[in-house]
Tab-separated table of C-alpha atoms in Angstrom:
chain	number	residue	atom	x	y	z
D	1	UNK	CA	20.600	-50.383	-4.850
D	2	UNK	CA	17.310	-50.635	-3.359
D	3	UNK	CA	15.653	-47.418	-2.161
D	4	UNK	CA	12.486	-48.181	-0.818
D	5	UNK	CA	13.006	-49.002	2.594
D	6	UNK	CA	10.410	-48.112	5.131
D	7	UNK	CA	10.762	-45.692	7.503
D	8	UNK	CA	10.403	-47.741	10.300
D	9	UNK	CA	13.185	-50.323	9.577
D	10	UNK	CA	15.590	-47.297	8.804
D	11	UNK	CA	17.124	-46.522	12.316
D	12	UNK	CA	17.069	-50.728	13.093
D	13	UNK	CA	19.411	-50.625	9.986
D	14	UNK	CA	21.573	-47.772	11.239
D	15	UNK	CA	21.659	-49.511	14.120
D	16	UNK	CA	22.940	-52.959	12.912
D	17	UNK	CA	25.975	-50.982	10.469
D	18	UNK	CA	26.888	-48.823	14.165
D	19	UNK	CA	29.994	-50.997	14.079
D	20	UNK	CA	31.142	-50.541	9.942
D	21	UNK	CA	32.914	-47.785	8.762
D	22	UNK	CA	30.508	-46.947	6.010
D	23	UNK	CA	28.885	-45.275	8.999
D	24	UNK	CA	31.899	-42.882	9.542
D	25	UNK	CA	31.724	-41.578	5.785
D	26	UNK	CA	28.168	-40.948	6.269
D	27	UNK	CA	28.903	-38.676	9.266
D	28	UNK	CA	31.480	-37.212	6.935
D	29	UNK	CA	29.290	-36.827	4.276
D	30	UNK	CA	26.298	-35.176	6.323
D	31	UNK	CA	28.845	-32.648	8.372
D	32	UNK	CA	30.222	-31.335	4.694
D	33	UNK	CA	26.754	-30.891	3.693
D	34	UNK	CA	26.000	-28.546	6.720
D	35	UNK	CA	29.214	-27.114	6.250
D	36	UNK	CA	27.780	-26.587	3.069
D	37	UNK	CA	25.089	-24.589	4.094
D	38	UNK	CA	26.323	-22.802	6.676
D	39	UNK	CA	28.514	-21.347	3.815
D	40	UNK	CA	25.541	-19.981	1.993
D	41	UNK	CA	23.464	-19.072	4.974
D	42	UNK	CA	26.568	-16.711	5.367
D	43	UNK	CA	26.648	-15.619	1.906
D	44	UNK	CA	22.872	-14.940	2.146
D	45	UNK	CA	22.572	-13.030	5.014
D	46	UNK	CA	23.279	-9.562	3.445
D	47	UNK	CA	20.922	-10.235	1.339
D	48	UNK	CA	18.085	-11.346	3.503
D	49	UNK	CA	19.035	-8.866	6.314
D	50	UNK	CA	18.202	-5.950	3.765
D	51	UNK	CA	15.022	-3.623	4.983
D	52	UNK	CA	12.627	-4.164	1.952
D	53	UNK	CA	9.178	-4.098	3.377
D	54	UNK	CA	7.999	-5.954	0.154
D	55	UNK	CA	9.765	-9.103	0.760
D	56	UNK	CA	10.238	-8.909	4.518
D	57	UNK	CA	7.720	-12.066	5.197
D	58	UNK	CA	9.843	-13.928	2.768
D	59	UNK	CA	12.959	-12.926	3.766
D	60	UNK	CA	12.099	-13.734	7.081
D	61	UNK	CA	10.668	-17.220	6.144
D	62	UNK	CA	13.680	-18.191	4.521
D	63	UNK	CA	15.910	-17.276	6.843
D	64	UNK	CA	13.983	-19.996	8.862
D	65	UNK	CA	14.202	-22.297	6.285
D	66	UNK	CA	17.117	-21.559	4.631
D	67	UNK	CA	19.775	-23.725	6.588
D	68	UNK	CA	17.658	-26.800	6.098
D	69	UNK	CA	16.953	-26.647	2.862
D	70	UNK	CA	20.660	-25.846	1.788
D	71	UNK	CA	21.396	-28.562	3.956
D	72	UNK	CA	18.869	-30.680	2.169
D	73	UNK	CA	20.010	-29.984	-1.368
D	74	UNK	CA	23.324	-31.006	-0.398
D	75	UNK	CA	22.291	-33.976	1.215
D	76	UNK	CA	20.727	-35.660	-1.821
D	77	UNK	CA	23.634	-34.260	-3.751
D	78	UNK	CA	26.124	-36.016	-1.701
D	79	UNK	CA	23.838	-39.060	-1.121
D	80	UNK	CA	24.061	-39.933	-4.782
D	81	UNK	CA	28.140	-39.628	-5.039
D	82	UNK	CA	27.856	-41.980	-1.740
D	83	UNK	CA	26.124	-44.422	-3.161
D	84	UNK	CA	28.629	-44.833	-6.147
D	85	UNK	CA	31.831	-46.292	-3.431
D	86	UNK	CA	29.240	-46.602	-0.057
D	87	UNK	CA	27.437	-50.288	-0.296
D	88	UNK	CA	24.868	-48.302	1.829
D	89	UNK	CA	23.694	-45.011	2.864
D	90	UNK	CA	20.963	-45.789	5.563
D	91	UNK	CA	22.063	-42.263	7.447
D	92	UNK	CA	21.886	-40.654	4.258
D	93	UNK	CA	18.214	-41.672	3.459
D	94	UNK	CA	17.083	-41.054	7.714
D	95	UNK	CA	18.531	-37.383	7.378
D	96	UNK	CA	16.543	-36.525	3.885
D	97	UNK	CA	12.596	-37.019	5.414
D	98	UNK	CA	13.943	-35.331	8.668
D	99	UNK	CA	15.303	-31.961	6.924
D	100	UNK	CA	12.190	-32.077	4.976
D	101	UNK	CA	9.956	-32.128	8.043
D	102	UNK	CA	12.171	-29.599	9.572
D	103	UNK	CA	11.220	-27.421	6.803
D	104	UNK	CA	8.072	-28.047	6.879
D	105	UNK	CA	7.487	-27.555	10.784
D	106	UNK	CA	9.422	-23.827	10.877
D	107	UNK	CA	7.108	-22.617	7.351
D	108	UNK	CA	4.213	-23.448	9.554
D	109	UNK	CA	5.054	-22.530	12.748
D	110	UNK	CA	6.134	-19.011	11.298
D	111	UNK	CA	2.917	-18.780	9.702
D	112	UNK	CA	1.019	-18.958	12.603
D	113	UNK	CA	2.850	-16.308	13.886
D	114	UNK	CA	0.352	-14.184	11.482
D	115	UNK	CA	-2.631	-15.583	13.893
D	116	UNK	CA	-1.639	-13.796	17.069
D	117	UNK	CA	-0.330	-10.616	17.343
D	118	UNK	CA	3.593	-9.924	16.650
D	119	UNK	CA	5.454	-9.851	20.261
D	120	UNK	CA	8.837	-10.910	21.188
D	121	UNK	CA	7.555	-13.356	23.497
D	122	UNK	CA	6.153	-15.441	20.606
D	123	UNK	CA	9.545	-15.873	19.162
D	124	UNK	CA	10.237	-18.482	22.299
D	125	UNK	CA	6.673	-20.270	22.123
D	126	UNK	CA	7.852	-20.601	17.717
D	127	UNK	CA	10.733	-22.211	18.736
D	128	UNK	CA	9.737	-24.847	21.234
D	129	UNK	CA	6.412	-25.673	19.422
D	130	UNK	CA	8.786	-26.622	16.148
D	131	UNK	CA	11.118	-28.615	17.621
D	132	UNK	CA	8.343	-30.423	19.548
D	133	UNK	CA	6.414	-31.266	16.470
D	134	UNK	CA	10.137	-32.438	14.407
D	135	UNK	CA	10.739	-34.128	17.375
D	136	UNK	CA	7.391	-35.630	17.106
D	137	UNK	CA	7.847	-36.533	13.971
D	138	UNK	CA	11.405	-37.551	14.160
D	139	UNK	CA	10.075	-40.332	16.518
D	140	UNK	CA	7.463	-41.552	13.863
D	141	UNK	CA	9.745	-42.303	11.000
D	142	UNK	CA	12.446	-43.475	13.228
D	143	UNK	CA	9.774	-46.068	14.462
D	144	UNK	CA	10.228	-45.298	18.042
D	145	UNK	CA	6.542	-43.546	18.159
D	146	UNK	CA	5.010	-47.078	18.796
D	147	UNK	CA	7.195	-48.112	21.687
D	148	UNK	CA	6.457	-44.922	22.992
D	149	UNK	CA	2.670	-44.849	21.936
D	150	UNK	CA	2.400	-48.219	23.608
D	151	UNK	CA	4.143	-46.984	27.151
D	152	UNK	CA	1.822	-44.274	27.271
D	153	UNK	CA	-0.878	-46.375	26.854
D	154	UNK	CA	-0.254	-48.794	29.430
D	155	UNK	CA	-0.270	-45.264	32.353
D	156	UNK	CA	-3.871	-45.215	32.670
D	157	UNK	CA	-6.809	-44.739	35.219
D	158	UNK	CA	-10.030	-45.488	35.204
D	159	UNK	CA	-12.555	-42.600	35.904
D	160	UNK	CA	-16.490	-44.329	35.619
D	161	UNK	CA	-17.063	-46.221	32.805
D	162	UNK	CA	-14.440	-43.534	30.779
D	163	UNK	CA	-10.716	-45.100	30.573
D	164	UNK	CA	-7.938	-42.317	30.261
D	165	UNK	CA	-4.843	-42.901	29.508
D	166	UNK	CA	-1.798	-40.712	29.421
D	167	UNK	CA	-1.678	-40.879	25.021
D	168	UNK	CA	-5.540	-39.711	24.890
D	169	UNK	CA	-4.582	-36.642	27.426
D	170	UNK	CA	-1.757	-35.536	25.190
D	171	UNK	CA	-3.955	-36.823	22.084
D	172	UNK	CA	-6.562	-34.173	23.390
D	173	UNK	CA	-4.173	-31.514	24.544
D	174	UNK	CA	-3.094	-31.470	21.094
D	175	UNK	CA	-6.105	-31.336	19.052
D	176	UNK	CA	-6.976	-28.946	21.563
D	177	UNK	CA	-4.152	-26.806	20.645
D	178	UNK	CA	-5.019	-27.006	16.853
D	179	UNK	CA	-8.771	-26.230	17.294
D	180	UNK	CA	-7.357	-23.435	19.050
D	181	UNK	CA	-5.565	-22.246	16.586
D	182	UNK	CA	-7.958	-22.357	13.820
D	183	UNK	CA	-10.521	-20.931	16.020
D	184	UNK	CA	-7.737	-17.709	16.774
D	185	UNK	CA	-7.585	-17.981	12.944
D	186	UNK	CA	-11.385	-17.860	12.398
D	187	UNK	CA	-11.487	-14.834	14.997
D	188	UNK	CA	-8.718	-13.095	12.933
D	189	UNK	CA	-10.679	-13.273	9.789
D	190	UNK	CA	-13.751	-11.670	11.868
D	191	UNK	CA	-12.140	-9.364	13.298
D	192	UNK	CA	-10.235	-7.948	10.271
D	193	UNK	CA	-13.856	-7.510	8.108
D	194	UNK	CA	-15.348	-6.106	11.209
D	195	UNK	CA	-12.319	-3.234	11.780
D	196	UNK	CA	-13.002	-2.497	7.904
D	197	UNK	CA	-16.478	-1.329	8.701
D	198	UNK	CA	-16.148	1.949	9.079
D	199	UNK	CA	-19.610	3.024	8.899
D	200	UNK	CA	-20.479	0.871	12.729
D	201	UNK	CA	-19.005	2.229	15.675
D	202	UNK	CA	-15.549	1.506	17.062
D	203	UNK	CA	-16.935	0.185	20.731
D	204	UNK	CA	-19.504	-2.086	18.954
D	205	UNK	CA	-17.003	-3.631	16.288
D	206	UNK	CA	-14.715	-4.435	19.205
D	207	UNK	CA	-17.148	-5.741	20.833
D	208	UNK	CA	-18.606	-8.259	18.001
D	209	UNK	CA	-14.820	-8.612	17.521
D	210	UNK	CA	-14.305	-10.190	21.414
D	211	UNK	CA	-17.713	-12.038	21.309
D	212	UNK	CA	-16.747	-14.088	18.276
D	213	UNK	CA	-13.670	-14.812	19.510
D	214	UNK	CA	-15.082	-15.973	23.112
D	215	UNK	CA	-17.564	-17.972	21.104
D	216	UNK	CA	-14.891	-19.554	18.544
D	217	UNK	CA	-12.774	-20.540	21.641
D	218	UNK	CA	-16.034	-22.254	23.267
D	219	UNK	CA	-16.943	-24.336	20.016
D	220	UNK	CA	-13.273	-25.424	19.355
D	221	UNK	CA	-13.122	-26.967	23.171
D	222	UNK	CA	-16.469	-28.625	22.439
D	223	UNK	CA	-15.575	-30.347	18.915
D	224	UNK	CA	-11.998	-31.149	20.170
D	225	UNK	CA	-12.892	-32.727	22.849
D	226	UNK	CA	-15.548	-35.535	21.402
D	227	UNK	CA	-12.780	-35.902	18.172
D	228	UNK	CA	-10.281	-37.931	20.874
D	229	UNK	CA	-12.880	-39.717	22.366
D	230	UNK	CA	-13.859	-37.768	25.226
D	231	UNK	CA	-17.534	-37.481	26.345
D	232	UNK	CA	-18.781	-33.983	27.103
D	233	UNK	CA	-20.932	-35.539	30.148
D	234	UNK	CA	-17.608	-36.322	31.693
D	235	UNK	CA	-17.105	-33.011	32.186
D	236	UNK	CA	-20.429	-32.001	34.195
D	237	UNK	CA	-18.973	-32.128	37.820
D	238	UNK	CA	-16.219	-29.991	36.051
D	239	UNK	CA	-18.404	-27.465	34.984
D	240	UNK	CA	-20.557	-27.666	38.220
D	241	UNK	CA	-16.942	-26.868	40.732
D	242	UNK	CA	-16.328	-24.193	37.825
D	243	UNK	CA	-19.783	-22.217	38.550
D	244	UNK	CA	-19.218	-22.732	42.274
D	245	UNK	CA	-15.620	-21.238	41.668
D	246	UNK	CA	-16.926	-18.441	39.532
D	247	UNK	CA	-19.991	-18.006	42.287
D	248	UNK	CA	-17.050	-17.449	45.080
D	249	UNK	CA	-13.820	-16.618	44.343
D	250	UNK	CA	-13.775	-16.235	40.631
D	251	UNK	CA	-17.214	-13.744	41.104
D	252	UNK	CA	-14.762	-10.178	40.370
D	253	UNK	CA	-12.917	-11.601	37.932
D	254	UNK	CA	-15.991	-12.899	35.652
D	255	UNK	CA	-18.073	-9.598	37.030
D	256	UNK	CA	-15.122	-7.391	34.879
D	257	UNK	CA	-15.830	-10.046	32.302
D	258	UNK	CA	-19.411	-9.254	31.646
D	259	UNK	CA	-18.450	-5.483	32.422
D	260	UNK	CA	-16.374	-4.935	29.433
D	261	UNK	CA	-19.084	-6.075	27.255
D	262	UNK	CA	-21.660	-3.759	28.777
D	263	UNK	CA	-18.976	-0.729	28.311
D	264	UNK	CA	-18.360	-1.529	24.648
D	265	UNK	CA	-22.297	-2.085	23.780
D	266	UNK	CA	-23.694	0.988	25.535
D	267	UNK	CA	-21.025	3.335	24.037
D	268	UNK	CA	-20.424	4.773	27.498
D	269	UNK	CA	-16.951	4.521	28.003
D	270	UNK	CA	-15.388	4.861	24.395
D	271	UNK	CA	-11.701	5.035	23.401
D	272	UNK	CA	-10.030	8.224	22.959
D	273	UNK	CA	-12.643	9.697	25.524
D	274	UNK	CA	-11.144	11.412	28.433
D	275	UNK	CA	-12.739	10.128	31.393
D	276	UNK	CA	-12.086	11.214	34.863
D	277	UNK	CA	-12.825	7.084	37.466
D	278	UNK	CA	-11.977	6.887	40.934
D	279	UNK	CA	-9.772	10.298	41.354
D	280	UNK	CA	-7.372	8.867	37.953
D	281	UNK	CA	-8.229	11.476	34.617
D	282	UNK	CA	-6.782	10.371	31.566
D	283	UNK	CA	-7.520	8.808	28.141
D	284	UNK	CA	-9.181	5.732	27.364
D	285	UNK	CA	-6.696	4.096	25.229
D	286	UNK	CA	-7.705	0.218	25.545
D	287	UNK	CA	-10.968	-1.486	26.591
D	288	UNK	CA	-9.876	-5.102	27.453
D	289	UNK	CA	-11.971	-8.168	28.477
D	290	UNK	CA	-11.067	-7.953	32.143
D	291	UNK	CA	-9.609	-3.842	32.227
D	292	UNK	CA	-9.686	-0.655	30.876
D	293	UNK	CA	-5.809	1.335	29.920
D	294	UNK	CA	-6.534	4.961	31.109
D	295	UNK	CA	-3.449	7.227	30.408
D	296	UNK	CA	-2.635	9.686	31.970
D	297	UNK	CA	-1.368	13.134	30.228
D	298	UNK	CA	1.971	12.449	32.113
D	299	UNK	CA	2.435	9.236	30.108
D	300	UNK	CA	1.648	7.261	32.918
D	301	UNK	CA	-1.166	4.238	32.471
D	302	UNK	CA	-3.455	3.007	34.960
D	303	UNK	CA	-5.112	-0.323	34.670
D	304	UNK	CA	-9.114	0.327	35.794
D	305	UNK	CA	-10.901	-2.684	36.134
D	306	UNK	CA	-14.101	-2.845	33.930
D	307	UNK	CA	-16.281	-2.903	37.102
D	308	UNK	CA	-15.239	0.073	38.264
D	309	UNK	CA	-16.565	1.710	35.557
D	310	UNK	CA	-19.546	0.031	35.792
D	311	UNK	CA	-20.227	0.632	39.571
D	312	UNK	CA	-18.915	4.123	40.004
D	313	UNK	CA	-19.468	7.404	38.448
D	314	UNK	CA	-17.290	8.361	35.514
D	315	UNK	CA	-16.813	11.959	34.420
D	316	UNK	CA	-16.707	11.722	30.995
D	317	UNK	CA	-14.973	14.910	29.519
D	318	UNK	CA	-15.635	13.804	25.683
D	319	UNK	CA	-18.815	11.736	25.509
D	320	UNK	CA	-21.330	13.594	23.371
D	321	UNK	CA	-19.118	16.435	22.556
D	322	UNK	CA	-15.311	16.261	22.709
D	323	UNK	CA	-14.769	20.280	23.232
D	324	UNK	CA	-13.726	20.991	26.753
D	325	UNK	CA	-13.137	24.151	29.166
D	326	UNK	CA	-10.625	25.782	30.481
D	327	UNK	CA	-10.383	28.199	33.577
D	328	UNK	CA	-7.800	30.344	34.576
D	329	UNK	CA	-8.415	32.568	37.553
D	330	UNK	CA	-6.281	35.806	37.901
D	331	UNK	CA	-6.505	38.415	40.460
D	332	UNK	CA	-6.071	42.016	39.975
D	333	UNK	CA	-6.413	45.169	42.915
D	334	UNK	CA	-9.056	47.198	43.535
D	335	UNK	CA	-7.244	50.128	41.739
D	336	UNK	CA	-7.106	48.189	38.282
D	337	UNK	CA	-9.361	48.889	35.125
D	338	UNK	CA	-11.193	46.211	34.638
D	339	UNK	CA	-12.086	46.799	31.323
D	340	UNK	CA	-8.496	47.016	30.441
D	341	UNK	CA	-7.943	43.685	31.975
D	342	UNK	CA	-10.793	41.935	30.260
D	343	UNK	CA	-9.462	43.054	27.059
D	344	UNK	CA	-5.807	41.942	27.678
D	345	UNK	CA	-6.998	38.673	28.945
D	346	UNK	CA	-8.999	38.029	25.778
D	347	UNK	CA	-5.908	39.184	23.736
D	348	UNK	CA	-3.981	36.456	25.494
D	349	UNK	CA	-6.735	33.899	24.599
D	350	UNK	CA	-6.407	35.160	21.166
D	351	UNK	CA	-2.869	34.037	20.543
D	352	UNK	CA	-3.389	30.197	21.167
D	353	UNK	CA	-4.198	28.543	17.695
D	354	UNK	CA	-6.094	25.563	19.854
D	355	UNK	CA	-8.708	27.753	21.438
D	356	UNK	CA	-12.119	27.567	19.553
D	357	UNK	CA	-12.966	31.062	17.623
D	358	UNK	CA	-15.772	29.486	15.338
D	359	UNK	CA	-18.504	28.514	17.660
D	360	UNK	CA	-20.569	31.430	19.408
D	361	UNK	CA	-21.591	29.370	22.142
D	362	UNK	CA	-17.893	28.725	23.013
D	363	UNK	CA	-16.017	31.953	22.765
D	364	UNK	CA	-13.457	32.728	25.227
D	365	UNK	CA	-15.070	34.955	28.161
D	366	UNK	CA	-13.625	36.703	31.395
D	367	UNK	CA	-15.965	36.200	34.332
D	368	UNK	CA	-15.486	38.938	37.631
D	369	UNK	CA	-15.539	35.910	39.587
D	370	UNK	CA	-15.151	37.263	43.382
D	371	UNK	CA	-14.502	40.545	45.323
D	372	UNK	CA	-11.323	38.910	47.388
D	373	UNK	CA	-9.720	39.781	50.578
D	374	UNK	CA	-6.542	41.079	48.212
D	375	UNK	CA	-8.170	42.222	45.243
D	376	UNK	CA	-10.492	40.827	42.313
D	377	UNK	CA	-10.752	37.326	41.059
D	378	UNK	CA	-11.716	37.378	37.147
D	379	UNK	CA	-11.807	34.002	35.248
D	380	UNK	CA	-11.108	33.561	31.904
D	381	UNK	CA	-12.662	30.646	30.427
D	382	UNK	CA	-11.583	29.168	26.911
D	383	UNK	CA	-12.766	25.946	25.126
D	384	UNK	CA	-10.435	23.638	22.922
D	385	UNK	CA	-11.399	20.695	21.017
D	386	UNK	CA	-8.025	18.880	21.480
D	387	UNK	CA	-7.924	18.229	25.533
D	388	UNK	CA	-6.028	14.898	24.469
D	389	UNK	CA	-3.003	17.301	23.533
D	390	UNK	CA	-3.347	18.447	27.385
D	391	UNK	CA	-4.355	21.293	29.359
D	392	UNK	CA	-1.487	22.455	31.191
D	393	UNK	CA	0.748	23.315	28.805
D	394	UNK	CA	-2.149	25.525	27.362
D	395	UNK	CA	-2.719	27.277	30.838
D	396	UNK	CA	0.874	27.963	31.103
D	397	UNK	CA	0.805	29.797	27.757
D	398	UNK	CA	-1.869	32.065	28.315
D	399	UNK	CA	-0.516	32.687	32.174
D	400	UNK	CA	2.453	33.758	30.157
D	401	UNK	CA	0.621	35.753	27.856
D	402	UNK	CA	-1.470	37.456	30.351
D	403	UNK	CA	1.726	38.015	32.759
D	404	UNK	CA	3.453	39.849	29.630
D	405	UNK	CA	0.126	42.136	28.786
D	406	UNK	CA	-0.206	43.116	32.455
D	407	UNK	CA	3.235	44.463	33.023
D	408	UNK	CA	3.555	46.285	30.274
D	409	UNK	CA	0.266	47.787	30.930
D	410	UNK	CA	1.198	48.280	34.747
D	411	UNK	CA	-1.436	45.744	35.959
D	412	UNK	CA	-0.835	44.915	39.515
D	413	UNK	CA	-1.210	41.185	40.705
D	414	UNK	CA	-1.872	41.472	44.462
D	415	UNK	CA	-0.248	39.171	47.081
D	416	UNK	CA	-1.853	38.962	50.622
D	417	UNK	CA	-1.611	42.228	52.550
D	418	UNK	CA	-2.865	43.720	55.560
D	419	UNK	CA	-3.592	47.325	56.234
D	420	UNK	CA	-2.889	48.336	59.864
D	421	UNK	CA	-3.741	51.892	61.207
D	422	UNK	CA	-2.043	53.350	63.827
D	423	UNK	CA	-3.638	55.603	66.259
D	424	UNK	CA	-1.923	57.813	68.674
D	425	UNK	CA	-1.776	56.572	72.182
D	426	UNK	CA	-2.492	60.399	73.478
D	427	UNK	CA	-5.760	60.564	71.738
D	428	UNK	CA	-6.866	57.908	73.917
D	429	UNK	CA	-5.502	58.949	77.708
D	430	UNK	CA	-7.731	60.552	79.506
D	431	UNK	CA	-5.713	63.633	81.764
D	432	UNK	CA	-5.609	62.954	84.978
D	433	UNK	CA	-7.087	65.267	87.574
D	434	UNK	CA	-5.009	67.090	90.137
């Protein structure tokens, strides 16, 4: 039997044997074959369910893959027992190229998945984008792409001396999309040598990082565009409304734009550094494009735009050095020894392993801070190199501490009191005369 039928004639021929019943024992022949391989997809699935770092990607790739190409195997099995009793198998040889371009589409698609970063929204965008493309090219070896190329063709305006037609916008949106990629691929690549220079600084790697990208973006747009036929000049009075936009109501959004660069190139803002922006103190934890993550020690985040830092003072608690103090004011009453107290306060201090001991300059003092209404304010001050870990829970300790050491020592902590003398209302009266 002859074989080598094109692929455009093959669904006219399915078409024309829609009446025989050869066509029924095809339809038998392909829903064994899936049965087929849903039987082995089941069989498999302990096995490619199984945690093995080592062989995840590939476990996960053929669990993509794996229905298709059992499905496939049978197929060409079964095709050539069909063709001993069928006098045709036209079904047969449309299903073979479209399991292999199924394949082919879901490898592909999943490894593009390695481009972008791993998020569960992806796993909808992998799924649509593959059965676009089968579909695609389902169309093309069915021989309907023509008719359909041809219908697309005919919707068309004319814009100047440029025709555009609704194939050459989806022509472009797709080459645009593939440019895309390979520029997000490119960026990657950069990005990956750039994070494995350890020797430059973390702010100006990201930074180079976010540049190429922007730049890979820009030049995949531009060689896209002329590839389908689409002259750059056409796209002037574009680029003219887009400046207007970004002089008016885009201005904020591409101001935080240029922001984030300055932030990451001058090193002022770094991440891990605690920074204290528009009455929000927490950690830098992401410097973004358009915003800046500060979280909080609470766990909660706050989303700073890059202007903001820009524009406004930041209190930077870990720029040059990433030590930091802490005060904690206690009061004591006038009848207390002081000295005691000092000494007690420093043993407190003492006790926390996070508190710096090694540098002279930062030792933990006591400070007689103020003579009060209800008795004396000392301070004691303590530095820690860890502020990230938090401050509170530090202060509490030492409060503790210092509570313990003062009432076994009979410290007194004053509360507000008044002292009220009393004088006798007869030492006032004058007696009066006779």
């Amino acid at each position: 039997m002859d074989k080598s039928i094109p692929f455009d004639n093959l669904l006219t021929r399915l078409i024309d044997d829609s009446q025989d019943v050869v066509l029924l024992w095809q339809l038998g022949v392909l829903a064994v074959c899936a049965l087929v391989a849903w039987g082995v997809m089941r069989l498999a699935k302990p096995y490619l369910d199984r945690p093995d770092t080592l062989w995840s990607a590939g476990r996960a790739g053929m669990r993509r893959v794996g229905f298709p190409l059992a499905m496939l195997l049978a197929l060409l099995l079964g095709r050539e027992i069909a063709d001993i009793w069928l006098t045709n198998t036209h079904l047969l040889n449309l299903a073979v190229p479209l399991l292999l371009a199924l394949m082919g589409v879901r490898l592909v698609i999943y490894a593009l998945r390695y481009v972008f970063e791993p998020r569960e929204s992806l796993r909808l965008w992998e799924r649509t984008a593959a059965w676009l493309i089968w579909g695609a090219f389902a169309l093309h070896i069915t021989g309907l792409l023509p008719r359909i190329h041809a219908a697309m063709e005919a919707l068309s305006f004319q814009s100047g001396s440029h025709r555009f037609s609704l194939w050459l916008l989806v022509q472009a949106a797709a080459v645009i999309v593939v440019a895309v990629i390979v520029a997000l691929m490119l960026a990657r690549i950069v990005e990956s040598r750039l994070m494995g220079v350890t020797q430059m600084n973390l702010s100006l790697r990201m930074a180079l990082a976010k540049a190429s990208r922007t730049v890979f973006l820009i030049l995949a747009v531009l060689v896209a565009l002329p590839a389908v036929g689409i002259d750059l000049t056409v796209l002037s009075v574009f680029g003219g409304a887009l400046g207007v936009g970004i002089g008016f109501g885009l201005q904020k959004v591409a101001s935080n734009y240029v922001s984030g660069f300055i932030i990451l190139l001058d090193r002022s803002v770094r991440i891990g550094d605690l920074i204290t922006v528009d009455n929000k103190y927490g950690q830098v934890s992401q410097i973004n494009t358009r915003y800046t993550l500060l979280r909080s020690l609470d766990g909660t985040e706050s989303i700073v735009p890059n202007e903001t830092l820009i524009t406004q003072t930041v209190v930077n608690h870990s720029l040059s050095k990433p030590s930091v103090r802490v005060a904690l004011p206690v009061q004591v009453s006038y009848d207390t020894d002081l000295e005691q107290a000092e000494a007690l306060m420093l043993e407190a201090a003492h006790d926390q392993k996070r508190v710096i001991f090694d540098d002279p300059d930062n030792l933990p003092r006591v400070f007689l801070k103020e003579f009060a209404d209800n008795g004396i304010v000392l301070e004691l001050a303590v530095w820690i190199r860890d502020p990230s870990e938090g401050q509170n829970n530090l202060r509490s300790d030492i409060n503790w501490a210092i509570w313990r050491r003062f009432k076994a020592a009979g410290i007194e902590i004053p509360f507000p009191q008044r002292v009220i003398h009393l004088v006798s209302p007869a030492a006032n009266m004058t007696p009066n005369n006779p």
